[in-house]
Short mmCIF file of C-alpha atoms and ligand atoms in Angstrom, two decimals:
data_model
loop_
_atom_site.label_atom_id
_atom_site.label_comp_id
_atom_site.label_asym_id
_atom_site.label_seq_id
_atom_site.Cartn_x
_atom_site.Cartn_y
_atom_site.Cartn_z
CA UNK A 41 15.19 -10.55 0.11
CA UNK A 42 11.65 -11.32 -0.89
CA UNK A 43 8.76 -10.46 1.79
CA UNK A 44 7.57 -13.97 1.88
CA UNK A 45 11.25 -15.17 2.85
CA UNK A 46 11.68 -13.02 5.73
CA UNK A 47 8.01 -14.17 7.47
CA UNK A 48 9.01 -17.75 6.31
CA UNK A 49 11.92 -17.24 8.13
CA UNK A 50 10.93 -15.37 11.15
CA UNK A 51 9.88 -16.28 14.59
CA UNK A 52 7.93 -13.72 16.04
CA UNK A 53 5.94 -10.80 14.50
CA UNK A 54 7.82 -8.72 11.86
CA UNK A 55 7.76 -4.50 11.51
CA UNK A 56 7.32 -2.89 8.28
CA UNK A 57 6.65 0.82 7.65
CA UNK A 58 4.70 2.43 4.34
CA UNK A 59 6.01 5.98 3.39
CA UNK A 60 5.12 8.24 0.12
CA UNK A 61 7.53 9.63 -2.36
CA UNK A 62 8.58 13.69 -1.23
CA UNK A 63 5.87 15.98 -2.89
CA UNK A 64 7.70 16.89 -6.36
CA UNK A 65 10.35 19.68 -5.62
CA UNK A 66 10.77 19.03 -2.31
CA UNK A 67 14.24 16.79 -2.59
CA UNK A 68 14.65 13.55 -0.54
CA UNK A 69 16.20 14.56 2.35
CA UNK A 70 13.00 15.34 4.20
CA UNK A 71 12.26 11.38 3.88
CA UNK A 72 15.32 10.25 5.53
CA UNK A 73 14.34 12.02 8.52
CA UNK A 74 10.97 10.46 8.42
CA UNK A 75 12.77 7.36 8.08
CA UNK A 76 16.21 7.83 10.42
CA UNK A 77 13.90 7.29 13.70
CA UNK A 78 12.06 4.53 12.45
CA UNK A 79 15.01 2.17 11.31
CA UNK A 80 15.87 1.59 14.87
CA UNK A 81 13.23 -0.99 14.61
CA UNK A 82 14.79 -3.19 11.97
CA UNK A 83 11.45 -3.22 9.66
CA UNK A 84 11.82 -6.18 6.81
CA UNK A 85 10.86 -4.06 4.48
CA UNK A 86 9.67 -0.99 3.38
CA UNK A 87 6.93 0.15 1.37
CA UNK A 88 6.72 3.21 -0.94
CA UNK A 89 2.97 4.39 -2.53
CA UNK A 90 2.60 5.18 -6.44
CA UNK A 91 0.63 8.21 -7.39
CA UNK A 92 -0.29 8.48 -10.84
CA UNK A 93 -0.50 11.46 -12.40
CA UNK A 94 -3.84 13.82 -12.59
CA UNK A 95 -4.97 16.19 -14.97
CA UNK A 96 -5.53 19.92 -14.04
CA UNK A 97 -6.55 23.08 -14.86
CA UNK A 98 -4.48 26.09 -14.80
CA UNK A 99 -5.58 29.47 -15.81
CA UNK A 100 -4.18 31.19 -18.14
CA UNK A 101 -3.02 35.29 -18.46
CA UNK A 102 -5.63 35.75 -20.62
CA UNK A 103 -8.45 34.61 -18.33
CA UNK A 104 -8.88 30.97 -20.15
CA UNK A 105 -7.64 27.16 -19.14
CA UNK A 106 -5.55 24.71 -20.12
CA UNK A 107 -5.61 21.45 -19.45
CA UNK A 108 -2.19 20.23 -17.90
CA UNK A 109 -0.83 17.07 -16.49
CA UNK A 110 0.50 17.01 -13.09
CA UNK A 111 2.32 14.29 -11.37
CA UNK A 112 3.11 15.56 -7.49
CA UNK A 113 4.72 12.72 -5.71
CA UNK A 114 6.87 10.65 -8.74
CA UNK A 115 10.28 8.67 -8.20
CA UNK A 116 8.53 5.47 -6.80
CA UNK A 117 10.67 3.10 -8.06
CA UNK A 118 14.29 5.65 -7.54
CA UNK A 119 13.28 6.41 -4.28
CA UNK A 120 13.10 2.37 -3.64
CA UNK A 121 16.46 1.74 -4.46
CA UNK A 122 18.03 5.11 -2.75
CA UNK A 123 16.04 3.59 0.47
CA UNK A 124 17.46 0.01 0.06
CA UNK A 125 21.23 1.31 -1.01
CA UNK A 126 21.13 4.25 2.73
CA UNK A 127 19.82 2.05 5.01
CA UNK A 128 20.31 -1.37 3.39
CA UNK A 129 16.35 -2.71 3.65
CA UNK A 130 14.49 -4.35 1.67
CA UNK A 131 12.04 -2.40 -0.15
CA UNK A 132 7.99 -3.29 -1.49
CA UNK A 133 7.81 -0.50 -4.98
CA UNK A 134 3.59 -0.35 -4.98
CA UNK A 135 2.78 -0.80 -8.63
CA UNK A 136 -0.61 0.40 -10.34
CA UNK A 137 -2.58 -0.32 -13.40
CA UNK A 138 -3.78 2.96 -13.26
CA UNK A 139 -2.11 5.18 -16.21
CA UNK A 140 -0.13 2.42 -17.19
CA UNK A 141 0.00 0.78 -21.04
CA UNK A 142 1.25 -2.47 -20.55
CA UNK A 143 4.42 -1.84 -22.20
CA UNK A 144 5.49 0.81 -19.62
CA UNK A 145 4.66 -1.59 -16.88
CA UNK A 146 7.28 -4.01 -18.60
CA UNK A 147 9.67 -1.43 -18.56
CA UNK A 148 8.87 -0.30 -14.60
CA UNK A 149 9.45 -4.15 -14.03
CA UNK A 150 12.75 -4.78 -15.65
CA UNK A 151 13.91 -1.43 -14.21
CA UNK A 152 13.41 -2.68 -10.72
CA UNK A 153 14.68 -6.08 -11.25
CA UNK A 154 17.48 -4.62 -12.32
CA UNK A 155 17.76 -1.90 -9.25
CA UNK A 156 17.73 -5.65 -7.84
CA UNK A 157 14.08 -4.74 -6.42
CA UNK A 158 12.57 -8.20 -5.80
CA UNK A 159 9.09 -7.17 -4.15
CA UNK A 160 5.94 -5.35 -5.17
CA UNK A 161 2.85 -4.98 -4.27
CA UNK A 162 0.73 -5.10 -7.43
CA UNK A 163 -2.98 -2.91 -7.58
CA UNK A 164 -5.32 -1.30 -9.74
CA UNK A 165 -4.87 2.08 -8.20
CA UNK A 166 -8.03 4.57 -7.70
CA UNK A 167 -9.88 6.60 -10.43
CA UNK A 168 -8.03 9.81 -11.72
CA UNK A 169 -9.61 12.66 -9.72
CA UNK A 170 -11.50 14.18 -13.03
CA UNK A 171 -13.33 10.56 -13.49
CA UNK A 172 -16.05 8.78 -11.54
CA UNK A 173 -14.80 5.18 -12.07
CA UNK A 174 -11.71 3.72 -12.95
CA UNK A 175 -10.88 3.63 -16.50
CA UNK A 176 -7.66 1.41 -17.49
CA UNK A 177 -5.32 3.16 -20.19
CA UNK A 178 -6.14 2.22 -23.56
CA UNK A 179 -4.70 -2.04 -23.70
CA UNK A 180 -3.63 -1.46 -19.94
CA UNK A 181 -5.45 -3.33 -17.29
CA UNK A 182 -8.34 -3.34 -15.58
CA UNK A 183 -7.58 -4.97 -12.75
CA UNK A 184 -5.17 -5.57 -9.98
CA UNK A 185 -5.23 -9.54 -10.91
CA UNK A 186 -4.61 -8.61 -14.91
CA UNK A 187 -0.90 -6.55 -13.85
CA UNK A 188 -0.34 -9.54 -11.16
CA UNK A 189 -0.39 -11.95 -14.17
CA UNK A 190 1.86 -9.63 -16.31
CA UNK A 191 4.25 -9.86 -13.65
CA UNK A 192 3.90 -14.03 -13.16
CA UNK A 193 4.69 -13.76 -17.14
CA UNK A 194 7.84 -12.07 -16.80
CA UNK A 195 8.57 -14.31 -13.68
CA UNK A 196 8.18 -17.31 -16.35
CA UNK A 197 10.66 -15.31 -18.90
CA UNK A 198 7.47 -14.54 -20.99
CA UNK A 199 8.23 -10.78 -22.22
CA UNK A 200 5.86 -9.03 -23.99
CA UNK A 201 7.44 -9.50 -27.41
CA UNK A 202 6.80 -13.11 -27.92
CA UNK A 203 9.98 -13.96 -30.40
CA UNK A 204 12.62 -13.18 -27.88
CA UNK A 205 14.03 -16.34 -26.83
CA UNK A 206 16.70 -17.13 -23.96
CA UNK A 207 14.78 -14.67 -21.61
CA UNK A 208 15.76 -14.03 -18.81
CA UNK A 209 13.34 -14.72 -15.42
CA UNK A 210 12.96 -12.00 -12.80
CA UNK A 211 11.66 -13.24 -9.59
CA UNK A 212 9.11 -11.24 -7.94
CA UNK A 213 7.67 -11.93 -4.62
CA UNK A 214 3.79 -10.10 -5.46
CA UNK A 215 1.39 -8.78 -2.49
CA UNK A 216 -1.90 -7.66 -2.90
CA UNK A 217 -4.58 -5.22 -1.28
CA UNK A 218 -7.35 -7.03 0.67
CA UNK A 219 -10.09 -5.12 2.47
CA UNK A 220 -11.25 -6.55 6.02
CA UNK A 221 -14.46 -4.06 5.47
CA UNK A 222 -14.98 -4.72 1.99
CA UNK A 223 -13.42 -2.65 -0.96
CA UNK A 224 -15.94 0.32 -1.41
CA UNK A 225 -16.98 -0.95 -5.35
CA UNK A 226 -17.26 -4.82 -4.60
CA UNK A 227 -21.29 -5.10 -4.36
CA UNK A 228 -21.04 -7.62 -1.66
CA UNK A 229 -18.38 -9.14 1.06
CA UNK A 230 -18.24 -12.37 -0.55
CA UNK A 231 -17.98 -11.42 -4.07
CA UNK A 232 -14.97 -9.05 -3.01
CA UNK A 233 -13.20 -12.30 -1.32
CA UNK A 234 -13.60 -14.49 -4.07
CA UNK A 235 -12.00 -11.57 -6.37
CA UNK A 236 -9.33 -11.09 -3.41
CA UNK A 237 -8.79 -15.19 -4.00
CA UNK A 238 -8.83 -14.95 -7.65
CA UNK A 239 -5.46 -12.96 -6.95
CA UNK A 240 -4.16 -15.61 -4.85
CA UNK A 241 -4.98 -17.83 -7.25
CA UNK A 242 -3.00 -16.19 -9.97
CA UNK A 243 -0.13 -15.76 -7.67
CA UNK A 244 -0.17 -13.37 -4.83
CA UNK A 245 2.58 -14.27 -2.03
CA UNK A 246 0.51 -12.34 0.73
CA UNK A 247 -2.17 -9.81 1.09
CA UNK A 248 -1.96 -6.30 2.97
CA UNK A 249 -4.96 -5.06 4.40
CA UNK A 250 -6.41 -1.49 4.13
CA UNK A 251 -6.10 0.01 7.46
CA UNK A 252 -8.83 -0.56 9.71
CA UNK A 253 -9.28 0.39 13.70
CA UNK A 254 -11.02 -2.32 15.13
CA UNK A 255 -9.44 -5.60 15.15
CA UNK A 256 -12.46 -7.66 15.30
CA UNK A 257 -12.90 -6.93 11.57
CA UNK A 258 -9.38 -7.91 10.64
CA UNK A 259 -9.59 -11.24 12.35
CA UNK A 260 -13.39 -11.44 10.45
CA UNK A 261 -11.72 -11.11 7.46
CA UNK A 262 -8.77 -13.43 8.17
CA UNK A 263 -11.42 -15.94 9.09
CA UNK A 264 -13.74 -15.59 5.96
CA UNK A 265 -9.92 -15.57 3.40
CA UNK A 266 -9.04 -18.67 5.35
CA UNK A 267 -12.81 -20.51 4.58
CA UNK A 268 -12.44 -20.14 0.68
CA UNK A 269 -9.05 -21.47 0.87
CA UNK A 270 -6.71 -18.17 0.88
CA UNK A 271 -3.81 -19.90 2.70
CA UNK A 272 -1.15 -17.00 2.21
CA UNK A 273 -0.35 -14.42 5.12
CA UNK A 274 -2.07 -11.78 5.39
CA UNK A 275 -0.23 -8.57 7.11
CA UNK A 276 -2.48 -6.14 8.80
CA UNK A 277 -2.19 -2.65 7.36
CA UNK A 278 -1.92 0.41 10.45
CA UNK A 279 -2.60 3.60 10.98
CA UNK A 280 -2.13 6.70 13.67
CA UNK A 281 -5.02 8.84 14.20
CA UNK A 282 -3.51 12.18 15.08
CA UNK A 283 -6.34 14.89 13.96
CA UNK A 284 -9.81 15.36 14.83
CA UNK A 285 -10.35 15.97 11.07
CA UNK A 286 -9.52 12.31 10.38
CA UNK A 287 -12.65 11.70 11.88
CA UNK A 288 -14.27 12.43 8.85
CA UNK A 289 -11.44 11.98 6.41
CA UNK A 290 -10.70 8.38 6.90
CA UNK A 291 -14.34 7.20 6.61
CA UNK A 292 -14.61 9.59 3.10
CA UNK A 293 -11.51 8.46 1.69
CA UNK A 294 -11.12 5.26 2.74
CA UNK A 295 -14.51 3.71 2.93
CA UNK A 296 -13.50 2.34 6.78
CA UNK A 297 -15.57 2.58 9.83
CA UNK A 298 -14.05 3.92 13.35
CA UNK A 299 -15.48 2.18 15.93
CA UNK A 300 -17.65 4.26 18.80
CA UNK A 301 -15.35 4.39 21.94
CA UNK A 302 -12.27 5.75 19.55
CA UNK A 303 -14.43 8.59 18.18
CA UNK A 304 -15.89 8.89 21.37
CA UNK A 305 -12.91 9.57 22.68
CA UNK A 306 -11.43 11.70 20.08
CA UNK A 307 -14.49 13.96 20.42
CA UNK A 308 -13.71 14.91 23.76
CA UNK A 309 -10.16 15.78 23.15
CA UNK A 310 -9.16 19.82 23.05
CA UNK A 311 -6.40 19.79 20.66
CA UNK A 312 -4.97 17.38 18.20
CA UNK A 313 -2.29 16.98 20.70
CA UNK A 314 -4.19 14.66 22.91
CA UNK A 315 -6.21 13.52 19.75
CA UNK A 316 -2.33 11.91 18.91
CA UNK A 317 -1.85 10.66 22.24
CA UNK A 318 -5.33 8.48 22.29
CA UNK A 319 -4.29 7.85 18.26
CA UNK A 320 -1.33 6.46 19.83
CA UNK A 321 -2.46 4.54 23.04
CA UNK A 322 -5.59 2.91 20.56
CA UNK A 323 -2.71 1.89 17.64
CA UNK A 324 -1.05 -0.07 20.35
CA UNK A 325 -3.55 -1.80 21.96
CA UNK A 326 -4.55 -2.37 18.33
CA UNK A 327 -0.97 -3.93 17.50
CA UNK A 328 -0.43 -5.64 20.96
CA UNK A 329 -3.78 -7.67 20.30
CA UNK A 330 -2.45 -8.38 16.68
CA UNK A 331 0.70 -9.59 17.99
CA UNK A 332 -0.70 -11.78 20.23
CA UNK A 333 -2.75 -13.28 17.82
CA UNK A 334 0.09 -13.89 15.77
CA UNK A 335 0.16 -11.78 12.39
CA UNK A 336 3.03 -12.10 10.24
CA UNK A 337 3.92 -8.60 10.12
CA UNK A 338 2.72 -5.09 11.51
CA UNK A 339 2.66 -3.28 8.79
CA UNK A 340 2.34 0.70 9.63
CA UNK A 341 1.19 3.71 7.22
CA UNK A 342 3.64 6.44 9.01
CA UNK A 343 2.59 8.62 6.22
CA UNK A 344 3.93 11.95 8.10
CA UNK A 345 3.32 10.82 11.34
CA UNK A 346 6.78 8.82 12.43
CA UNK A 347 6.93 9.96 16.14
CA UNK A 348 3.58 8.46 16.58
CA UNK A 349 4.51 4.67 14.98
CA UNK A 350 7.80 5.10 16.86
CA UNK A 351 6.09 5.53 20.29
CA UNK A 352 3.73 2.58 19.10
CA UNK A 353 6.66 0.26 18.21
CA UNK A 354 8.98 0.99 20.94
CA UNK A 355 6.27 0.01 23.60
CA UNK A 356 5.09 -3.21 21.63
C1 LIG B 981 -2.27 -1.77 0.98
C2 LIG B 981 -2.54 -1.02 0.27
C3 LIG B 981 -1.96 0.06 -0.46
C4 LIG B 981 -2.08 0.50 -1.42
N1 LIG B 981 -1.47 1.62 -2.22
C5 LIG B 981 -1.89 2.35 -3.66
C6 LIG B 981 -0.92 3.09 -4.23
O1 LIG B 981 0.22 3.16 -4.08
N2 LIG B 981 -0.91 3.80 -5.18
C7 LIG B 981 -2.40 3.80 -5.33
O2 LIG B 981 -2.93 5.16 -6.12
N3 LIG B 981 -3.81 3.29 -4.78
C8 LIG B 981 -3.07 2.22 -3.63
N4 LIG B 981 -3.94 1.91 -3.01
C9 LIG B 981 -5.56 2.05 -2.92
C10 LIG B 981 -5.87 0.86 -4.20
O3 LIG B 981 -5.51 1.25 -5.56
C11 LIG B 981 -7.36 1.40 -4.16
O4 LIG B 981 -8.04 0.76 -3.28
C12 LIG B 981 -8.15 0.45 -5.68
O5 LIG B 981 -9.51 1.01 -5.40
C13 LIG B 981 -8.57 -1.12 -5.59
O6 LIG B 981 -7.66 -1.67 -5.90
P1 LIG B 981 -6.97 -3.53 -5.34
O7 LIG B 981 -5.76 -3.56 -6.46
O8 LIG B 981 -8.05 -3.63 -4.40
O9 LIG B 981 -7.58 -3.58 -7.16
P2 LIG B 981 -8.67 -4.77 -7.58
O10 LIG B 981 -8.39 -5.71 -6.75
O11 LIG B 981 -8.53 -4.80 -9.00
O12 LIG B 981 -10.26 -5.02 -7.16
C14 LIG B 981 -10.71 -3.47 -7.42
C15 LIG B 981 -12.40 -3.78 -7.55
O13 LIG B 981 -12.32 -4.38 -8.29
C16 LIG B 981 -13.12 -5.57 -7.86
N5 LIG B 981 -12.82 -7.09 -8.84
C17 LIG B 981 -11.46 -7.10 -8.71
N6 LIG B 981 -11.40 -8.32 -10.04
C18 LIG B 981 -12.43 -8.29 -10.38
C19 LIG B 981 -13.06 -8.67 -12.08
N7 LIG B 981 -12.60 -9.62 -12.57
N8 LIG B 981 -14.62 -8.75 -11.95
C20 LIG B 981 -15.38 -7.09 -11.37
N9 LIG B 981 -14.80 -6.59 -10.46
C21 LIG B 981 -13.71 -7.53 -10.07
C22 LIG B 981 -12.96 -5.68 -6.54
O14 LIG B 981 -13.99 -6.48 -6.07
C23 LIG B 981 -12.56 -4.50 -5.99
O15 LIG B 981 -14.19 -3.73 -5.97
C24 LIG B 981 -3.75 0.69 -2.14
C25 LIG B 981 -4.76 0.12 -0.88
C26 LIG B 981 -4.35 -0.93 -0.15
C27 LIG B 981 -5.25 -1.51 0.67
#
């Protein structure tokens, strides 16, 4: 079932989770152990992130270096199918522009369609580790909106080979990313919102936001979206804080702010167990407030911390 159909049919706020594919060589069982306790909350859908390959330098025996391509977390599409089969839940693979040519993208979409997966979250992806700015593949997509248009074309039966006749139409429900605190490359919030509106005007069914820790940011983001005519559902993305290190890592990696009250409480903690307790209480309060505000879905980035998310969701 499509995410948008879940939202339209819901009488209350829904729950969804986001997971990462396992590290290459680790097998899928740990992911199942991660998901098992979360499934009792009957999530409407599970997102699986996408991780592009990276160039790394490996030292040879003679002391020289060799540039090799590694993909640390492959398998997004097949993990979606495996989760769907095991738990009978809808899955949302993330699909990115980075590292993909348009033909590979079309093949990936056809594979997903054959697997019975009707949802995708379309994203640009970040710059490759060895690049300072995002560079599309030759002939690949530069912005998420370009990838979105390719999915929309396939939904209309328009494949890259124009001579194909009587083509089958896919039926992907498409989500896109939004940034309550602005995407870090955008010159200002208004410009970023305008590009977000372009994605919605091009056919996006809903928006999932970057994580945020101050609900006021989310509420103001929703208000700004509505003011410029973005009417699709906006799903808040929520992440638990569990370690002191995250106080510096999260702002640096995701270009977000942590509110003073939260950082002050975390700084007082003497261990990461205490941080996890503060993080759980904060996330619970955030979630309760968003639920009261009538958000369509609470979307949790579970990333290796299912127990914190379990403690939050069971107390909602
Ligand atoms: C919910 C969520 C899930 C994510 N999952 C993943 C994942 O699984 N894998 C992964 O690699 N990354 C993931 N990301 C990170 C994401 O790929 C990065 O934040 C990336 O830098 C931007 O992606 P986007 O889809 O928002 O890009 P876009 O919408 O393309 O925007 C990128 C930047 O370009 C600007 N822009 C957009 N259109 C134009 C235009 N026409 N001209 C000029 N500027 C323009 C925007 O304002 C923005 O600054 C996720 C992010 C979120 C919020």
